[in-house]
CSV table of C-alpha atoms in Angstrom, one decimal:
chain,number,residue,atom,x,y,z
A,13,MET,CA,18.9,-70.1,-101.1
A,14,LYS,CA,18.5,-71.5,-97.6
A,15,LYS,CA,20.6,-68.5,-96.3
A,16,LEU,CA,18.3,-66.1,-98.1
A,17,LEU,CA,15.2,-67.7,-96.7
A,18,PHE,CA,16.6,-67.6,-93.2
A,19,LEU,CA,17.5,-63.9,-93.6
A,20,ILE,CA,13.9,-63.1,-94.8
A,21,TRP,CA,12.5,-65.1,-91.8
A,22,ALA,CA,14.8,-63.3,-89.4
A,23,LEU,CA,13.8,-59.9,-90.7
A,24,ALA,CA,10.2,-60.7,-90.4
A,25,ALA,CA,10.6,-61.9,-86.8
A,26,SER,CA,12.5,-58.8,-85.8
A,27,TRP,CA,9.6,-56.7,-86.9
A,28,ALA,CA,6.9,-58.7,-85.2
A,29,GLY,CA,4.3,-56.4,-83.7
A,30,PHE,CA,4.6,-53.9,-86.6
A,31,ALA,CA,2.1,-53.4,-89.3
A,32,ASN,CA,3.1,-51.9,-92.6
A,33,ASP,CA,5.2,-48.7,-92.7
A,34,ASN,CA,6.5,-49.1,-89.1
A,35,ARG,CA,3.0,-49.1,-87.5
A,36,PHE,CA,2.6,-51.0,-84.2
A,37,SER,CA,-0.4,-53.3,-83.8
A,38,PHE,CA,-2.4,-52.9,-80.7
A,39,ASN,CA,-3.2,-56.6,-80.8
A,40,SER,CA,0.4,-57.7,-80.7
A,41,GLY,CA,0.6,-58.4,-77.0
A,42,ASN,CA,3.7,-56.2,-76.7
A,43,TRP,CA,2.0,-53.5,-74.6
A,44,GLU,CA,2.6,-53.0,-70.9
A,45,THR,CA,-0.8,-51.9,-69.5
A,46,GLY,CA,-0.3,-52.1,-65.7
A,47,THR,CA,-3.6,-51.4,-64.0
A,48,THR,CA,-5.1,-49.7,-67.0
A,49,LYS,CA,-7.6,-51.6,-69.2
A,50,PRO,CA,-7.2,-50.6,-72.8
A,51,VAL,CA,-9.8,-51.7,-75.4
A,52,VAL,CA,-9.1,-52.3,-79.1
A,53,GLU,CA,-12.0,-51.2,-81.2
A,54,ASN,CA,-12.9,-49.5,-84.5
A,55,TYR,CA,-13.4,-45.8,-84.4
A,56,LEU,CA,-13.8,-43.3,-87.3
A,57,GLY,CA,-12.9,-46.0,-89.7
A,58,GLN,CA,-9.6,-47.0,-88.0
A,59,GLU,CA,-8.4,-49.7,-85.6
A,60,SER,CA,-7.9,-47.9,-82.3
A,61,LEU,CA,-6.9,-48.3,-78.8
A,62,TYR,CA,-9.2,-46.7,-76.2
A,63,LEU,CA,-7.6,-45.6,-72.9
A,64,GLU,CA,-9.7,-44.1,-70.1
A,65,ARG,CA,-6.7,-43.0,-68.0
A,66,GLY,CA,-3.0,-43.6,-67.5
A,67,HIS,CA,-0.4,-44.8,-69.9
A,68,VAL,CA,0.7,-47.9,-71.8
A,69,LEU,CA,4.2,-48.7,-72.8
A,70,TYR,CA,5.6,-50.7,-75.8
A,71,SER,CA,7.6,-53.5,-74.2
A,72,ASN,CA,9.7,-54.9,-77.0
A,73,GLN,CA,11.8,-51.9,-77.9
A,74,GLU,CA,13.4,-48.7,-76.5
A,75,MET,CA,14.3,-45.5,-78.1
A,76,GLN,CA,17.0,-42.9,-77.8
A,77,ASP,CA,16.4,-40.9,-80.9
A,78,GLY,CA,13.6,-41.3,-83.3
A,79,ILE,CA,10.3,-40.2,-84.8
A,80,LEU,CA,7.0,-41.1,-82.9
A,81,GLU,CA,3.7,-40.6,-84.7
A,82,VAL,CA,0.1,-41.4,-83.7
A,83,ASP,CA,-3.5,-40.4,-84.6
A,84,ILE,CA,-5.5,-39.2,-81.5
A,85,ALA,CA,-9.1,-38.7,-80.8
A,86,PRO,CA,-9.4,-37.3,-77.3
A,87,ASP,CA,-12.5,-36.5,-75.3
A,88,PRO,CA,-13.5,-33.2,-77.0
A,89,ALA,CA,-14.4,-31.5,-73.7
A,90,ARG,CA,-11.7,-32.6,-71.2
A,91,GLY,CA,-9.4,-34.7,-73.2
A,92,MET,CA,-5.6,-34.6,-72.7
A,93,ALA,CA,-3.7,-37.2,-74.6
A,94,GLY,CA,-0.4,-37.8,-76.2
A,95,ILE,CA,3.0,-39.6,-76.2
A,96,VAL,CA,5.5,-40.5,-73.5
A,97,PHE,CA,9.1,-41.3,-74.3
A,98,ARG,CA,12.5,-42.0,-72.8
A,99,HIS,CA,10.5,-43.7,-70.0
A,100,ASP,CA,12.7,-45.4,-67.4
A,101,GLY,CA,10.0,-48.0,-66.7
A,102,LYS,CA,9.4,-46.4,-63.3
A,103,ASN,CA,8.3,-42.8,-62.8
A,104,ASN,CA,10.6,-40.6,-64.9
A,105,TYR,CA,9.9,-39.7,-68.5
A,106,GLU,CA,9.1,-37.0,-71.1
A,107,GLU,CA,5.4,-36.2,-71.8
A,108,LEU,CA,3.9,-34.4,-74.8
A,109,TYR,CA,0.2,-34.1,-75.2
A,110,ILE,CA,-2.6,-32.2,-76.9
A,111,ARG,CA,-5.8,-30.7,-75.3
A,112,GLN,CA,-8.7,-30.6,-77.7
A,113,GLY,CA,-10.8,-28.6,-75.3
A,114,LYS,CA,-8.2,-25.9,-75.5
A,115,SER,CA,-8.4,-25.6,-79.3
A,116,GLY,CA,-7.2,-22.2,-80.5
A,117,GLN,CA,-5.7,-21.3,-77.1
A,118,PRO,CA,-2.0,-20.9,-76.2
A,119,ASP,CA,-1.9,-24.1,-74.2
A,120,ALA,CA,-3.5,-26.4,-76.7
A,121,VAL,CA,-0.2,-28.4,-76.9
A,122,GLN,CA,2.0,-28.9,-73.8
A,123,TYR,CA,5.3,-30.5,-72.9
A,124,THR,CA,6.5,-31.4,-69.4
A,125,PRO,CA,9.1,-33.7,-68.0
A,126,VAL,CA,7.8,-36.1,-65.3
A,127,PHE,CA,10.1,-36.7,-62.4
A,128,ASN,CA,9.1,-39.3,-59.7
A,129,GLY,CA,5.6,-39.4,-61.1
A,130,SER,CA,5.0,-35.7,-60.8
A,131,SER,CA,3.9,-33.7,-63.8
A,132,SER,CA,5.5,-30.2,-63.7
A,133,TRP,CA,3.8,-28.2,-66.5
A,134,GLN,CA,3.4,-25.1,-64.3
A,135,LEU,CA,7.2,-24.9,-64.3
A,136,TYR,CA,7.6,-25.1,-68.1
A,137,ALA,CA,5.1,-22.6,-69.5
A,138,GLU,CA,7.6,-21.8,-72.3
A,139,HIS,CA,6.8,-25.2,-73.8
A,140,GLN,CA,3.2,-24.7,-74.9
A,141,ALA,CA,1.7,-23.9,-78.3
A,142,LYS,CA,-1.5,-22.8,-79.9
A,143,HIS,CA,-3.3,-25.0,-82.4
A,144,VAL,CA,-6.8,-25.2,-83.8
A,145,PHE,CA,-8.2,-28.8,-83.8
A,146,ARG,CA,-10.8,-29.9,-86.4
A,147,PRO,CA,-13.8,-31.5,-84.6
A,148,ASN,CA,-14.7,-35.2,-85.2
A,149,GLU,CA,-11.4,-35.9,-87.0
A,150,TRP,CA,-8.3,-37.8,-86.1
A,151,ILE,CA,-5.5,-35.5,-84.9
A,152,HIS,CA,-2.1,-36.5,-86.1
A,153,LEU,CA,0.7,-35.9,-83.6
A,154,LYS,CA,4.4,-36.4,-84.6
A,155,ILE,CA,7.5,-35.9,-82.4
A,156,GLU,CA,11.0,-35.9,-83.8
A,157,VAL,CA,13.5,-36.5,-81.0
A,158,GLN,CA,17.3,-36.0,-81.5
A,159,GLY,CA,19.5,-35.6,-78.4
A,160,THR,CA,18.0,-33.0,-76.2
A,161,LEU,CA,16.0,-31.5,-79.1
A,162,ALA,CA,12.4,-32.3,-80.0
A,163,ARG,CA,10.2,-30.9,-82.8
A,164,VAL,CA,6.5,-31.3,-82.6
A,165,TYR,CA,4.3,-31.4,-85.7
A,166,LEU,CA,0.5,-31.5,-85.9
A,167,ASP,CA,-1.9,-32.7,-88.6
A,168,HIS,CA,0.9,-33.5,-91.1
A,169,SER,CA,2.2,-30.0,-91.2
A,170,ASP,CA,5.8,-29.5,-92.3
A,171,ILE,CA,6.2,-26.6,-89.9
A,172,PRO,CA,6.7,-27.5,-86.2
A,173,SER,CA,4.1,-26.3,-83.8
A,174,MET,CA,6.7,-26.4,-81.0
A,175,VAL,CA,10.5,-26.8,-80.7
A,176,ILE,CA,11.8,-28.0,-77.3
A,177,SER,CA,15.5,-27.3,-77.3
A,178,ASN,CA,16.4,-28.8,-73.9
A,179,LEU,CA,14.5,-32.0,-73.0
A,180,ARG,CA,14.8,-32.3,-69.2
A,181,GLN,CA,15.4,-36.0,-69.1
A,182,GLY,CA,18.5,-35.6,-71.2
A,183,SER,CA,19.3,-37.8,-74.2
A,184,LYS,CA,19.1,-41.2,-72.5
A,185,SER,CA,17.3,-44.3,-73.9
A,186,GLY,CA,14.0,-45.4,-72.6
A,187,LYS,CA,10.6,-46.9,-73.3
A,188,PHE,CA,7.8,-45.1,-75.2
A,189,GLY,CA,4.1,-45.3,-75.3
A,190,LEU,CA,0.8,-43.5,-75.0
A,191,TRP,CA,-0.9,-41.5,-72.2
A,192,THR,CA,-4.3,-39.9,-71.5
A,193,LEU,CA,-5.9,-38.2,-68.5
A,194,ASN,CA,-9.6,-38.2,-69.4
A,195,GLY,CA,-10.1,-40.8,-72.1
A,196,ALA,CA,-8.8,-41.0,-75.7
A,197,ARG,CA,-8.5,-43.2,-78.7
A,198,PHE,CA,-5.2,-43.8,-80.5
A,199,SER,CA,-4.5,-45.2,-84.0
A,200,ASN,CA,-1.7,-45.7,-86.4
A,201,PHE,CA,1.1,-45.6,-83.8
A,202,ARG,CA,4.5,-45.5,-85.5
A,203,PHE,CA,8.2,-45.4,-84.4
A,204,THR,CA,11.1,-44.8,-86.7
A,205,PRO,CA,14.5,-44.9,-85.1
A,206,LEU,CA,17.1,-42.2,-85.9
A,207,ASP,CA,20.9,-42.5,-85.6
A,208,PRO,CA,22.0,-40.9,-82.3
A,209,THR,CA,25.3,-39.8,-83.9
A,210,THR,CA,23.4,-37.4,-86.1
A,211,ALA,CA,21.8,-35.6,-83.1
A,212,PRO,CA,22.5,-31.9,-82.7
A,213,THR,CA,25.1,-31.1,-80.0
A,214,GLY,CA,24.2,-28.9,-77.1
A,215,SER,CA,21.0,-27.2,-76.0
A,216,ILE,CA,19.7,-23.7,-76.7
A,217,VAL,CA,18.9,-22.2,-73.3
A,218,PRO,CA,17.6,-18.7,-72.7
A,219,ASP,CA,19.9,-16.2,-71.0
A,220,VAL,CA,19.8,-16.3,-67.3
A,221,ALA,CA,19.3,-13.1,-65.4
A,222,ALA,CA,22.1,-11.8,-63.3
A,223,ASN,CA,22.1,-12.6,-59.5
A,224,VAL,CA,20.0,-15.7,-59.9
A,225,VAL,CA,20.4,-18.2,-57.0
A,226,LYS,CA,22.1,-21.3,-58.5
A,227,SER,CA,21.8,-23.8,-55.6
A,228,TRP,CA,19.7,-24.4,-52.5
A,229,GLN,CA,19.9,-26.6,-49.5
A,230,VAL,CA,16.9,-28.9,-49.4
A,231,SER,CA,15.5,-31.1,-46.6
A,232,PRO,CA,13.7,-34.5,-46.9
A,233,SER,CA,10.0,-34.2,-47.8
A,234,PHE,CA,7.2,-34.3,-45.3
A,235,LEU,CA,3.4,-34.4,-45.5
A,236,VAL,CA,2.1,-30.9,-44.8
A,237,GLN,CA,-0.2,-32.0,-42.0
A,238,ASP,CA,2.8,-33.3,-40.1
A,239,VAL,CA,4.6,-29.9,-40.1
A,240,GLN,CA,3.6,-26.5,-38.6
A,241,VAL,CA,5.2,-24.5,-41.4
A,242,GLU,CA,4.6,-21.2,-39.7
A,243,LYS,CA,7.1,-22.2,-36.9
A,244,TRP,CA,10.8,-22.1,-37.2
A,245,PRO,CA,12.0,-25.7,-37.7
A,246,LYS,CA,14.5,-27.3,-35.4
A,247,LEU,CA,17.4,-27.0,-37.9
A,248,HIS,CA,19.7,-29.4,-36.0
A,249,GLN,CA,17.1,-32.2,-36.5
A,250,LEU,CA,17.0,-31.7,-40.3
A,251,THR,CA,19.4,-33.1,-42.9
A,252,TRP,CA,20.3,-30.9,-45.8
A,253,GLU,CA,21.3,-31.7,-49.4
A,254,THR,CA,22.7,-29.0,-51.6
A,255,LEU,CA,21.0,-29.2,-55.0
A,256,PRO,CA,21.8,-27.2,-58.1
A,257,THR,CA,19.3,-25.4,-60.2
A,258,ASP,CA,19.0,-26.0,-63.9
A,259,ALA,CA,20.6,-23.7,-66.5
A,260,GLN,CA,17.7,-21.2,-66.2
A,261,GLY,CA,17.9,-21.1,-62.4
A,262,LEU,CA,14.9,-23.3,-61.7
A,263,LEU,CA,15.0,-26.0,-59.0
A,264,ASN,CA,12.4,-28.7,-59.7
A,265,ILE,CA,12.0,-30.3,-56.3
A,266,ALA,CA,10.2,-33.3,-57.9
A,267,GLN,CA,13.5,-34.2,-59.6
A,268,TYR,CA,15.0,-35.0,-56.2
A,269,ARG,CA,12.1,-35.7,-53.9
A,270,SER,CA,9.1,-38.0,-54.2
A,271,LYS,CA,5.5,-37.2,-53.2
A,272,ARG,CA,3.4,-39.8,-51.4
A,273,GLU,CA,0.9,-39.6,-54.2
A,274,ALA,CA,1.8,-37.9,-57.4
A,275,GLU,CA,-0.4,-39.1,-60.2
A,276,ALA,CA,-3.9,-38.2,-59.0
A,277,PHE,CA,-3.5,-34.4,-59.7
A,278,GLU,CA,-5.8,-32.4,-57.4
A,279,ARG,CA,-6.4,-35.6,-55.3
A,280,ASN,CA,-2.6,-35.9,-54.6
A,281,THR,CA,-1.2,-35.5,-51.1
A,282,ASP,CA,0.2,-32.2,-50.0
A,283,ASP,CA,3.9,-32.6,-49.6
A,284,MET,CA,6.5,-30.1,-48.6
A,285,VAL,CA,10.2,-29.5,-48.2
A,286,TRP,CA,12.3,-26.9,-46.3
A,287,VAL,CA,14.5,-25.0,-48.6
A,288,LYS,CA,17.4,-23.0,-47.1
A,289,LEU,CA,19.7,-20.3,-48.3
A,290,GLU,CA,22.4,-18.8,-46.0
A,291,LEU,CA,23.7,-15.3,-46.7
A,292,GLN,CA,26.5,-13.2,-45.3
A,293,SER,CA,25.9,-9.4,-45.1
A,294,ASP,CA,28.6,-6.8,-44.4
A,295,LYS,CA,26.0,-4.5,-42.7
A,296,GLU,CA,22.4,-4.1,-41.8
A,297,GLN,CA,20.5,-3.5,-45.1
A,298,VAL,CA,17.3,-4.3,-47.0
A,299,LYS,CA,17.6,-6.5,-50.1
A,300,LYS,CA,15.0,-7.1,-52.7
A,301,LEU,CA,14.5,-10.7,-53.6
A,302,TYR,CA,12.5,-11.6,-56.7
A,303,PHE,CA,10.9,-15.0,-56.0
A,304,GLU,CA,8.8,-17.5,-58.0
A,305,TYR,CA,7.4,-20.8,-56.7
A,306,SER,CA,4.9,-23.6,-57.1
A,307,ASN,CA,2.6,-24.3,-55.4
A,308,LYS,CA,2.6,-22.7,-51.9
A,309,ALA,CA,5.4,-21.0,-50.1
A,310,HIS,CA,6.1,-19.6,-46.6
A,311,LEU,CA,9.3,-17.6,-46.4
A,312,LEU,CA,11.1,-16.9,-43.2
A,313,LEU,CA,14.1,-14.7,-42.5
A,314,ASN,CA,16.1,-15.4,-39.4
A,315,GLY,CA,13.0,-17.1,-37.9
A,316,ALA,CA,10.5,-14.4,-38.7
A,317,PRO,CA,7.8,-15.0,-41.4
A,318,VAL,CA,8.0,-12.4,-44.1
A,319,PHE,CA,6.0,-13.9,-47.0
A,320,PHE,CA,3.3,-16.3,-47.8
A,321,GLY,CA,1.8,-17.1,-51.3
A,322,ASP,CA,-0.4,-19.6,-52.9
A,323,ASN,CA,0.3,-20.1,-56.6
A,324,SER,CA,-1.7,-23.3,-57.0
A,325,PHE,CA,-3.7,-24.2,-60.1
A,326,ARG,CA,-7.1,-22.5,-59.8
A,327,ALA,CA,-6.1,-20.9,-56.5
A,328,LYS,CA,-7.4,-17.4,-57.5
A,329,ASN,CA,-10.1,-18.3,-59.9
A,330,GLY,CA,-11.3,-21.1,-62.2
A,331,MET,CA,-9.0,-19.9,-65.0
A,332,TYR,CA,-5.9,-19.3,-62.9
A,333,ARG,CA,-3.0,-21.5,-64.1
A,334,GLY,CA,-0.3,-20.8,-61.5
A,335,GLU,CA,2.6,-20.9,-64.0
A,336,ILE,CA,5.8,-19.4,-62.8
A,337,ASP,CA,7.5,-16.4,-64.5
A,338,LYS,CA,11.0,-17.4,-65.4
A,339,GLN,CA,11.9,-13.8,-66.1
A,340,LEU,CA,11.3,-13.2,-62.3
A,341,ARG,CA,9.4,-10.0,-62.9
A,342,THR,CA,6.2,-10.3,-60.9
A,343,ASN,CA,6.8,-11.3,-57.3
A,344,ALA,CA,9.3,-9.8,-54.8
A,345,VAL,CA,10.0,-9.6,-51.1
A,346,TYR,CA,12.1,-7.1,-49.2
A,347,LEU,CA,14.5,-8.8,-46.7
A,348,PRO,CA,15.7,-6.8,-43.7
A,349,LEU,CA,19.2,-8.4,-43.4
A,350,LYS,CA,21.3,-8.1,-40.2
A,351,LYS,CA,25.0,-7.7,-40.2
A,352,GLY,CA,26.6,-11.2,-40.4
A,353,GLN,CA,24.9,-14.4,-41.1
A,354,ASN,CA,21.3,-14.5,-42.3
A,355,THR,CA,19.2,-17.6,-43.0
A,356,ILE,CA,16.3,-17.7,-45.5
A,357,LEU,CA,14.0,-20.7,-45.1
A,358,VAL,CA,11.2,-21.6,-47.5
A,359,ALA,CA,8.5,-24.1,-46.6
A,360,LEU,CA,7.6,-25.1,-50.2
A,361,ALA,CA,4.5,-27.3,-50.6
A,362,SER,CA,2.9,-28.9,-53.6
A,363,ARG,CA,-0.2,-30.9,-54.4
A,364,ALA,CA,0.0,-31.1,-58.2
A,365,ASN,CA,1.3,-29.6,-61.5
A,366,GLY,CA,4.6,-28.3,-60.2
A,367,TRP,CA,6.9,-28.3,-57.2
A,368,GLY,CA,9.8,-25.8,-57.6
A,369,LEU,CA,11.2,-22.4,-57.0
A,370,MET,CA,13.7,-19.9,-58.4
A,371,ALA,CA,14.9,-16.5,-57.1
A,372,ARG,CA,17.3,-13.7,-57.8
A,373,PHE,CA,18.6,-10.7,-55.9
A,374,GLU,CA,18.2,-7.2,-57.3
A,375,ASP,CA,21.9,-6.8,-56.6
A,376,MET,CA,24.6,-8.5,-54.6
A,377,ASN,CA,26.2,-5.5,-53.2
A,378,GLY,CA,27.5,-6.2,-49.6
A,379,ILE,CA,26.1,-9.8,-49.6
A,380,SER,CA,27.4,-13.3,-50.4
A,381,ILE,CA,25.8,-16.7,-50.5
A,382,LYS,CA,27.5,-19.2,-48.3
């Protein structure tokens, strides 16, 4: 009898902080709030946690695979709110959120990995979904995570609104919690662990176009105001690190370089890196290079500027999103190559929402990448 009572007590203790059916209490004291100041209050008939900005993490448990659920009431005009998971306790995590003000539009639901504190949604436009939100009601968000696969469900539907087949943080364990940009209330937060051994193997990645550049040499990062990007840098004074692209050919700079300020969005610092590609050409010729980037890019060939573009959020008008086209169909530059060695340099700058590039040659006849 004593053993039975001890077992019951142990089980109860292990679930401290939970309410019924795996719900987490916001009054448990198990939430890491940092500089944010959440408020527990009643809203639309439910106990809720109000966050003005930032995220809170649950401190007593980590997840590798599992089901995360929460009811959300974001600011109806500007609200962006959702769940973070596989958080390393620093600045690297997965982020999934809803945008009530975008109800009925293709980007009402968004996923982005966050590397070194930088959100990169402009680089992952394929992970967005349309949804119509009912006004003045709780929005139910559910994420089922297994390995590098995630399924996203809204408002108790059995049909996923979005399937993410290659989570960019991999299948590591990490913390989980809640996030908002412009104010939101959260209620009925739940976590149900899943057995990692049942996770699907491998990721489904779209086919990569031929002749895509698969690695680049990248310098340390600089503040833009410290660099005259129109001028040829002193290459011997720079150090270079060869970095691979992902399976689609995208190099997300934020995965490898930190910005001075990354979490204030349009109030961030302007940071840049030099990106280098060295080519060998067997003759003088002109090659067409399809090129995508975020946010701003100066491209130089053998010291001469040949391209500048600004793909920043709202750079062209108030509705311009600045997402890159991973099919590499929209931007191209013609490169007058000389016989022998040629050096392509890109001054790639970012303020917010994405810091990356990808490129492919129309053909590789007579050229090779060193």
